[in-house]
Structure formats: structure tokens, C-alpha cells
Tab-separated table of C-alpha atoms in Angstrom:
chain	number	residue	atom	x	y	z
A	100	UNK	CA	117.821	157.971	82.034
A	101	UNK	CA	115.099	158.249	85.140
A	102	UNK	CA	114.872	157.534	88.334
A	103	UNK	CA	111.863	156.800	90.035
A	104	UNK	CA	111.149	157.010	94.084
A	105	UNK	CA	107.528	155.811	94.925
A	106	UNK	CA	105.769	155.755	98.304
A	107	UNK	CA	103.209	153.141	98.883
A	108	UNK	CA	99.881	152.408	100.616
A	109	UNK	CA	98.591	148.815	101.773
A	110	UNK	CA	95.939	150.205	98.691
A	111	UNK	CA	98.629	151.000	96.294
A	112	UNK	CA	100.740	153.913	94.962
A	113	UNK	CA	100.380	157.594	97.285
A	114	UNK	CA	103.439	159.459	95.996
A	115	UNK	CA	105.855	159.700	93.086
A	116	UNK	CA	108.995	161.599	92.119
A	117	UNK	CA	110.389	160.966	88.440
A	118	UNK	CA	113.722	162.362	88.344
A	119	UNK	CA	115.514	162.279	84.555
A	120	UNK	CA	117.868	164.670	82.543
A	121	UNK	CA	114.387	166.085	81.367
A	122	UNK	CA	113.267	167.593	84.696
A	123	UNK	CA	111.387	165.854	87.804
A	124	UNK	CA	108.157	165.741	88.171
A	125	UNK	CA	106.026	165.088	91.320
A	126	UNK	CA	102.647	163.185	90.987
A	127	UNK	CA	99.902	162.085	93.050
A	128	UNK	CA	97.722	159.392	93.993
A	129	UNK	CA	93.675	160.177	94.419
A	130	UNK	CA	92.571	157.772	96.297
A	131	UNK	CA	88.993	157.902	95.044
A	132	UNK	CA	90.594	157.416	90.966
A	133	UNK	CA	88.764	154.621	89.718
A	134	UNK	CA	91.494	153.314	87.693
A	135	UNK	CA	94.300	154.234	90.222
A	136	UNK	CA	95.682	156.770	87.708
A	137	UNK	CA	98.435	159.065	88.718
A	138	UNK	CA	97.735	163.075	88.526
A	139	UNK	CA	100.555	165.415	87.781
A	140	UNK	CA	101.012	168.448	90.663
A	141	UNK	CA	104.495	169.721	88.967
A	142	UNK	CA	106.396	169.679	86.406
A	143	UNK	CA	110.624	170.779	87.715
A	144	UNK	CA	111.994	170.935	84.115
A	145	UNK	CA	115.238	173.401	86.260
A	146	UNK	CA	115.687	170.305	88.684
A	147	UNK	CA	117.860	167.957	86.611
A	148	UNK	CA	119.632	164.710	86.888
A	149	UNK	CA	123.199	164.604	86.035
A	150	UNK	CA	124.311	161.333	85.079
A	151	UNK	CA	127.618	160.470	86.453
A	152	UNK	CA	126.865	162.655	89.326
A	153	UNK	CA	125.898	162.135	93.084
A	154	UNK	CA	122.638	163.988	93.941
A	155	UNK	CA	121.529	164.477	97.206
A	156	UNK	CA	117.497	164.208	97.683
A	157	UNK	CA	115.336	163.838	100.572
A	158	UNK	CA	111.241	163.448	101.040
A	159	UNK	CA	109.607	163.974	103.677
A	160	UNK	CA	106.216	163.657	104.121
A	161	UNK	CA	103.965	164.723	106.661
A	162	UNK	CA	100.159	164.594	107.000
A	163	UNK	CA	99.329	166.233	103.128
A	164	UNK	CA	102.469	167.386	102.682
A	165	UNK	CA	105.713	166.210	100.694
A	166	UNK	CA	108.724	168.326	100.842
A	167	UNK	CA	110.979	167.787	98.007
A	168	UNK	CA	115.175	168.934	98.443
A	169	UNK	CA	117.056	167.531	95.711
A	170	UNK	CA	120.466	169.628	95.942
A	171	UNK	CA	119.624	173.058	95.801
A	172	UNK	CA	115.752	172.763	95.235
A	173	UNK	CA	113.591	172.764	97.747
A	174	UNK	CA	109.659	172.635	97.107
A	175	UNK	CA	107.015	171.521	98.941
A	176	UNK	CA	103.791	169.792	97.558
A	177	UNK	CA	100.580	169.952	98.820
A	178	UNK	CA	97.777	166.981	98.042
A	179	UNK	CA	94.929	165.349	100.061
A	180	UNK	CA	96.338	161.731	98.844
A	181	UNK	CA	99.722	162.225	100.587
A	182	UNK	CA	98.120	161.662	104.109
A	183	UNK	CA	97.178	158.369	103.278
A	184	UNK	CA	98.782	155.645	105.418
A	185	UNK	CA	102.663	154.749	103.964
A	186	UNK	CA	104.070	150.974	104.183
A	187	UNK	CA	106.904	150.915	101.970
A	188	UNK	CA	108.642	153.210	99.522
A	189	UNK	CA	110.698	152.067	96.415
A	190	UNK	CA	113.384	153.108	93.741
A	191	UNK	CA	113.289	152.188	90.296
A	192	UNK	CA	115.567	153.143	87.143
A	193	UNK	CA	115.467	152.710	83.554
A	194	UNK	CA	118.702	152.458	82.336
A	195	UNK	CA	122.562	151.683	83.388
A	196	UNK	CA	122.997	151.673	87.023
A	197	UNK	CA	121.144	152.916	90.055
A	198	UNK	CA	123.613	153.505	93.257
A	199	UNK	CA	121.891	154.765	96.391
A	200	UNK	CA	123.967	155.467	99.513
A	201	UNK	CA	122.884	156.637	103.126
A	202	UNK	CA	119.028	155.636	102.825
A	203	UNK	CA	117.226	156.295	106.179
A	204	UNK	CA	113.401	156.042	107.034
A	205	UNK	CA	112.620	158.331	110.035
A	206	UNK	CA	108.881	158.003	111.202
């Protein structure tokens, strides 16, 4: 039903994509948020999971910004929170079964 790719700092969370049948939407980390809460910079409702369905996407981010290709979409974000310092990135899913092929982080 979602997929979720996260990139994170040695102070928590920087970047997230949720990807679902609902759209993908791109959110950022302020560093300065009290609370550590997540704002929204877009909302993709076009840019679509299909379930059943390989779907190629690649991040990259550089300095403050995150380019986002998932198969034909390409979009790039722009936020002061993205240049923060990255030391890991994860994948998370909430429901069935999450297969990820050809992973590759290129500093």
C-alpha cells in the first residue's frame, strides 16, 4: 500500500519520499522543528505506485537539493534541511511485500 524511502542524519530524519497508489509525496526535515516534525514540500497525486509492477526511482541529493525520477517523473525539490549531513537511508512498507533490486549509494 506505501512505500517509504527515508534519508537520515546522525540528528535524525532529513528527507522522505512516500510512494502509494494515492500519489507520492516528498517531505522535509527542519532542522530547527522543536518536535522533529516533518513539513510537506509536494504533494505528486499523477506519480503512482502500481502494485505488481517494477518501478524504477532514483534520489539524488546534492547540497539543498533532491532530485526525484520515479519512471517518467522527474522533479526536483528544493529545502535548506536537505544539506544536512546524510549517514544512512532506509525503505519501509506497509503491506505485502517490498522487493528492491539494483540499490547503489554513489557519494
Amino acid at each position: 500500500k506505501s512505500v517509504v524511502f527515508t534519508c537520515n542524519g546522525a540528528d535524525g530524519h532529513v528527507f522522505r519520499i512516500v510512494l502509494s497508489a494515492a500519489g507520492t509525496s516528498v517531505r522535509a526535515f527542519p532542522a530547527d522543528s522543536p518536535d522533529h516534525k516533518s513539513i510537506a514540500l509536494a504533494t505528486e497525486k499523477a506519480v503512482k505506485l502500481v502494485p505488481g509492477q517494477w518501478t524504477p526511482l532514483s534520489v539524488t541529493l546534492n547540497g539543498s537539493k533532491a532530485t526525484l525520477k520515479l519512471g517518467d517523473f522527474a522533479q526536483t525539490y528544493d529545502h535548506p534541511s536537505f544539506a544536512r549531513p546524510k549517514t544512512n537511508f532506509s525503505l519501509g512498507f506497509s503491506f505485502g511485500t517490498l522487493s528492491v533490486k539494483e540499490v547503489a549509494a554513489v557519494k
